[in-house]
XYZ file of N, CA, C and O in Angstrom:
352
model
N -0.634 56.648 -29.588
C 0.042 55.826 -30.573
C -0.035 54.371 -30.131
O -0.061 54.068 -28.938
N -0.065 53.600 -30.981
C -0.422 51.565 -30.774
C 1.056 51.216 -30.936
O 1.946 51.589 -31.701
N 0.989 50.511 -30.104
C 2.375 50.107 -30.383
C 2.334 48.717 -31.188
O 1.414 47.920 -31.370
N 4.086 48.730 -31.730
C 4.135 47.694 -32.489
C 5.335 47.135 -32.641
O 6.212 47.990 -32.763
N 5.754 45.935 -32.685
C 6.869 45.192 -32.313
C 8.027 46.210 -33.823
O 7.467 46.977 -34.606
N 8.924 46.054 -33.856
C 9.263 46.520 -35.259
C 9.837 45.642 -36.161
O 9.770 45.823 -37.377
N 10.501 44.527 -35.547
C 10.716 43.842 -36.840
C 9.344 42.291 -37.117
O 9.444 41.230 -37.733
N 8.479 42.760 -36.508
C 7.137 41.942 -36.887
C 5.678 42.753 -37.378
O 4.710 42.326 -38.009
N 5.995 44.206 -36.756
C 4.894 45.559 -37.095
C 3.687 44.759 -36.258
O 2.679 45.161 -36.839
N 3.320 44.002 -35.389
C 2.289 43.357 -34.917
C 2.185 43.938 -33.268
O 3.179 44.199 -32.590
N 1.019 44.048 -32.882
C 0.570 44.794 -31.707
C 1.102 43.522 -30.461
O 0.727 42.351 -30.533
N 2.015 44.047 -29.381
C 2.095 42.713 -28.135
C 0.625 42.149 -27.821
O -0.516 42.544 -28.061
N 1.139 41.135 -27.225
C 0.077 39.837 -27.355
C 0.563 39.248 -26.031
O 1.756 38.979 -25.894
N -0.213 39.063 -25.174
C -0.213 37.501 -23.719
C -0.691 36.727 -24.121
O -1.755 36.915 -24.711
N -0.038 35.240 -23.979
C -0.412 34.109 -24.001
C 0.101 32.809 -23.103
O 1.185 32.252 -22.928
N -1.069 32.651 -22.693
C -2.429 32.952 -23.063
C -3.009 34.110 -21.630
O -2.327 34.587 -20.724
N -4.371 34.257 -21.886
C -4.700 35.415 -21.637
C -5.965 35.252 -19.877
O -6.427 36.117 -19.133
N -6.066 33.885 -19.885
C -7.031 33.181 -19.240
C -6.011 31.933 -18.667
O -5.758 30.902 -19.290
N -5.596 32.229 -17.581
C -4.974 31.252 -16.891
C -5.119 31.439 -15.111
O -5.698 32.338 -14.500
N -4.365 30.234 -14.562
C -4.313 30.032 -13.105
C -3.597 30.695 -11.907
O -2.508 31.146 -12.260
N -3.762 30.815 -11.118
C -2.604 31.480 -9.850
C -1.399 31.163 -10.254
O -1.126 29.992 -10.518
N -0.405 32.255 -10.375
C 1.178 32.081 -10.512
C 1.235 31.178 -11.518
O 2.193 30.412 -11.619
N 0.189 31.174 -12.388
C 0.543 30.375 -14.085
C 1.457 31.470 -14.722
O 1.401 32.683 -14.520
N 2.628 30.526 -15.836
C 3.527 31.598 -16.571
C 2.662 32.067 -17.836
O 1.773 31.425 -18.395
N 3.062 33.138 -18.099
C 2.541 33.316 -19.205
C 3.731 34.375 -20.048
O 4.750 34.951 -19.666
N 3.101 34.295 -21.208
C 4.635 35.151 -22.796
C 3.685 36.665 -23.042
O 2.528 36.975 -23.324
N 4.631 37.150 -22.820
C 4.008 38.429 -23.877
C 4.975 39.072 -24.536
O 5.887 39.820 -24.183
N 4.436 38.438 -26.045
C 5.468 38.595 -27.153
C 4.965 39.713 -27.813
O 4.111 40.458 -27.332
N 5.552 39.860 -29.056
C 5.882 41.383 -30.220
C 5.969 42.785 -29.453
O 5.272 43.790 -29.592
N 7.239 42.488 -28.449
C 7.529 43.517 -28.170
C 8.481 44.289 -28.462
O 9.463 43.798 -27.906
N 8.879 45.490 -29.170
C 9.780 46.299 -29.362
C 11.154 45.517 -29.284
O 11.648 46.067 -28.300
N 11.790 44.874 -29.570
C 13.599 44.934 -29.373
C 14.040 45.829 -30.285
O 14.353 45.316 -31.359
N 14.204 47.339 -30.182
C 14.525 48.024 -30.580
C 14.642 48.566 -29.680
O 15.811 48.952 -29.654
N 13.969 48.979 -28.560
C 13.860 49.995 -27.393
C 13.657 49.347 -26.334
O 13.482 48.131 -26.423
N 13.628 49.984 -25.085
C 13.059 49.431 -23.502
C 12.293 49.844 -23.452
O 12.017 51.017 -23.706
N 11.660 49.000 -23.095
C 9.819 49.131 -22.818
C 9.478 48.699 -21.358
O 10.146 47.809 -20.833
N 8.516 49.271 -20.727
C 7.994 49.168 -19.336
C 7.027 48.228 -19.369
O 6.516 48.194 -20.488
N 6.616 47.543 -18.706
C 5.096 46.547 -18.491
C 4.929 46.595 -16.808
O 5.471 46.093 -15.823
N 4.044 47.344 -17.060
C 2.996 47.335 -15.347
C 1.941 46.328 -15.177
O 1.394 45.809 -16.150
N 1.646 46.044 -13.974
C 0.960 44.978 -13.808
C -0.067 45.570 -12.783
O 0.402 45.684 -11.651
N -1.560 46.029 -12.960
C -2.603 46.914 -12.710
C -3.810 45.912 -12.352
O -4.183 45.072 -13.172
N -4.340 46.033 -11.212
C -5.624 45.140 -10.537
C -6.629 46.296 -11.509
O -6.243 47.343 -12.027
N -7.833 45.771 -11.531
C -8.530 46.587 -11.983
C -8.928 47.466 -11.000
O -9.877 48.198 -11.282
N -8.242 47.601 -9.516
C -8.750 48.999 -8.795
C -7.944 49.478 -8.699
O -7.640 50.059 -7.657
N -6.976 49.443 -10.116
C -5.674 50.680 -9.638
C -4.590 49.989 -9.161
O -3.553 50.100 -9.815
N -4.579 49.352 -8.250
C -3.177 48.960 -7.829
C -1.747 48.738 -8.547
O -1.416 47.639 -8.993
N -1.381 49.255 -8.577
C 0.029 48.877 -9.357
C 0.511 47.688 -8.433
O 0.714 47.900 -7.237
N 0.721 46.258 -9.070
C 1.036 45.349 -8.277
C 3.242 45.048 -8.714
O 4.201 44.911 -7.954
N 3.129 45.075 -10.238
C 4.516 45.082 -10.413
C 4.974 45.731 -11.635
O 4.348 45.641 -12.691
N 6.104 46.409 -11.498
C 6.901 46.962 -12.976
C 7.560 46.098 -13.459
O 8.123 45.358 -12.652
N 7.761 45.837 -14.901
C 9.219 45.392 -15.051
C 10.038 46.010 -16.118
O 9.441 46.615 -17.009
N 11.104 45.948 -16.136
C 11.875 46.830 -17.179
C 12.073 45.649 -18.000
O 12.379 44.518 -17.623
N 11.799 46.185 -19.489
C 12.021 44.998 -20.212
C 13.098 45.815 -21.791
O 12.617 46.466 -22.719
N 14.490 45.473 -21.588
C 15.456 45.864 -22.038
C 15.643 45.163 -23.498
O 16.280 44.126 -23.314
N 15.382 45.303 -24.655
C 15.587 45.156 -26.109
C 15.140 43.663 -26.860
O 15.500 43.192 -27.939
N 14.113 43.084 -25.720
C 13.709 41.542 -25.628
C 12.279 41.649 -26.585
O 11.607 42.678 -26.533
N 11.956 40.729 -27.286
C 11.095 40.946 -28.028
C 9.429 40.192 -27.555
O 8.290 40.306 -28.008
N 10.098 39.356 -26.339
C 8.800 38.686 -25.208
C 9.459 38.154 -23.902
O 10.563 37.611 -23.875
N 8.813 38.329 -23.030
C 9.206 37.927 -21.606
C 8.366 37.096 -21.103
O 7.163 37.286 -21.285
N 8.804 36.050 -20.396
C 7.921 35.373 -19.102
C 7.472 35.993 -17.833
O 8.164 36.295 -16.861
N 6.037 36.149 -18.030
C 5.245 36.881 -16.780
C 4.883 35.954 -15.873
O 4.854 34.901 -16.510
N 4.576 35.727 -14.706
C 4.029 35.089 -13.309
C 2.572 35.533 -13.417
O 2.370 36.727 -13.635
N 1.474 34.657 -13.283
C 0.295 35.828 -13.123
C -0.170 35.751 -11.786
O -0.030 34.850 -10.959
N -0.830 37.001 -11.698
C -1.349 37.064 -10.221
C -1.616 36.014 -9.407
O -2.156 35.098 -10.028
N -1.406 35.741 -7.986
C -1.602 34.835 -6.968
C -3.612 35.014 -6.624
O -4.242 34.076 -6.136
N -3.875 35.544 -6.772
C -5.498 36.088 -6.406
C -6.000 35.994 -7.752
O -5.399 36.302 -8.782
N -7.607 35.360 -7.589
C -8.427 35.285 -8.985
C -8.888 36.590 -9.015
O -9.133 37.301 -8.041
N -9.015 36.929 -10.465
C -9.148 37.847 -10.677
C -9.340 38.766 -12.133
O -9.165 37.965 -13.052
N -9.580 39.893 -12.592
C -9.309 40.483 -13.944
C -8.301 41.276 -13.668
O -8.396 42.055 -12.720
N -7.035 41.213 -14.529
C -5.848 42.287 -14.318
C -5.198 42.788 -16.005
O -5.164 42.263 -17.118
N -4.833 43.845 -15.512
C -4.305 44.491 -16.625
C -3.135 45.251 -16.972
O -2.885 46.333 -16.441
N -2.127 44.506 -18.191
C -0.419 45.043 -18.170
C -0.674 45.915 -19.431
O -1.119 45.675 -20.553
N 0.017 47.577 -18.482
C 0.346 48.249 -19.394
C 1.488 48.380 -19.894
O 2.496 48.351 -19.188
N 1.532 48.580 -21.474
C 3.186 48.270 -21.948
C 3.239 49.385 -22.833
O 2.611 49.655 -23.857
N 4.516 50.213 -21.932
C 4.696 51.724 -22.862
C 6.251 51.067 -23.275
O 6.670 50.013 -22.799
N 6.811 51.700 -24.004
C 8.347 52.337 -24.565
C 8.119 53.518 -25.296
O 7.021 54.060 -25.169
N 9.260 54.182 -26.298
C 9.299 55.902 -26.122
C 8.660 55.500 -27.842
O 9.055 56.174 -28.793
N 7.735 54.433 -28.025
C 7.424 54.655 -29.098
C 5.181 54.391 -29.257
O 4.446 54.058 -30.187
N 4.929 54.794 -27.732
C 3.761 54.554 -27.261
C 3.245 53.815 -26.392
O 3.925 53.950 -25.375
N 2.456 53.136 -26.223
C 1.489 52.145 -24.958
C 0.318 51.510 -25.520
O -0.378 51.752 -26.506
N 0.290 50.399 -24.380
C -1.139 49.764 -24.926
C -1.408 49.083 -23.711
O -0.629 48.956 -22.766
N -2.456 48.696 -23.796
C -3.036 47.839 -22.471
C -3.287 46.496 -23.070
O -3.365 46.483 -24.298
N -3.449 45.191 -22.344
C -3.626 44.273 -22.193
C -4.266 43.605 -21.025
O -3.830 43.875 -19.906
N -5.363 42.668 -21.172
C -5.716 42.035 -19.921
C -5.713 40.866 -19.758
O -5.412 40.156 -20.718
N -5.965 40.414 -18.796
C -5.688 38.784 -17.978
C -6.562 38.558 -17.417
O -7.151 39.575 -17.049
N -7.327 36.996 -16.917
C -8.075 37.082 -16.107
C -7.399 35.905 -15.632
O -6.894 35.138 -16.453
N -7.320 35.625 -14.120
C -7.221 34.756 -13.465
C -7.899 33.630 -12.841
O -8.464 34.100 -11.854
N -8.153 32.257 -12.924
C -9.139 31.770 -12.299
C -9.365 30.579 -11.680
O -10.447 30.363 -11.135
């Protein structure tokens, strides 16, 4: 299942998606209806961070300290989706 914000029906979004060491970045249309998880995944697997994200519809992320391609997965009990980043 794709997830989708509910009072916008639009898939979450980072922005932006191409940024610097420990640049902030938003990742909006998320669920405030439910708690939703966002993992923060090197592309070899690593789980680097969770965060619990409690009825908020976008949060401020940190991005990785290391250049790089990374990828946040964002479940709640109404599906998942992936998203990626590149660092540089």
């Amino acid at each position: 299942t794709t997830l989708e914000c509910a009072s916008t029906q639009s898939a979450p979004q980072l922005l932006p998606n191409v940024v610097r060491p420990n640049e902030t970045m938003r990742l909006v249309n998320l669920d405030d209806t439910t708690i939703s998880t966002v993992k923060v995944v090197s592309t070899t697997g690593e789980l680097l961070n969770t965060i619990q994200v409690n009825y908020d519809s976008e949060i401020l992320i940190n991005a990785a300290q290391q250049p790089g391609f990374y990828i946040l997965e964002v479940s709640n009990a109404n599906g998942k989706t992936s998203l990626r980043y590149i660092v540089k």
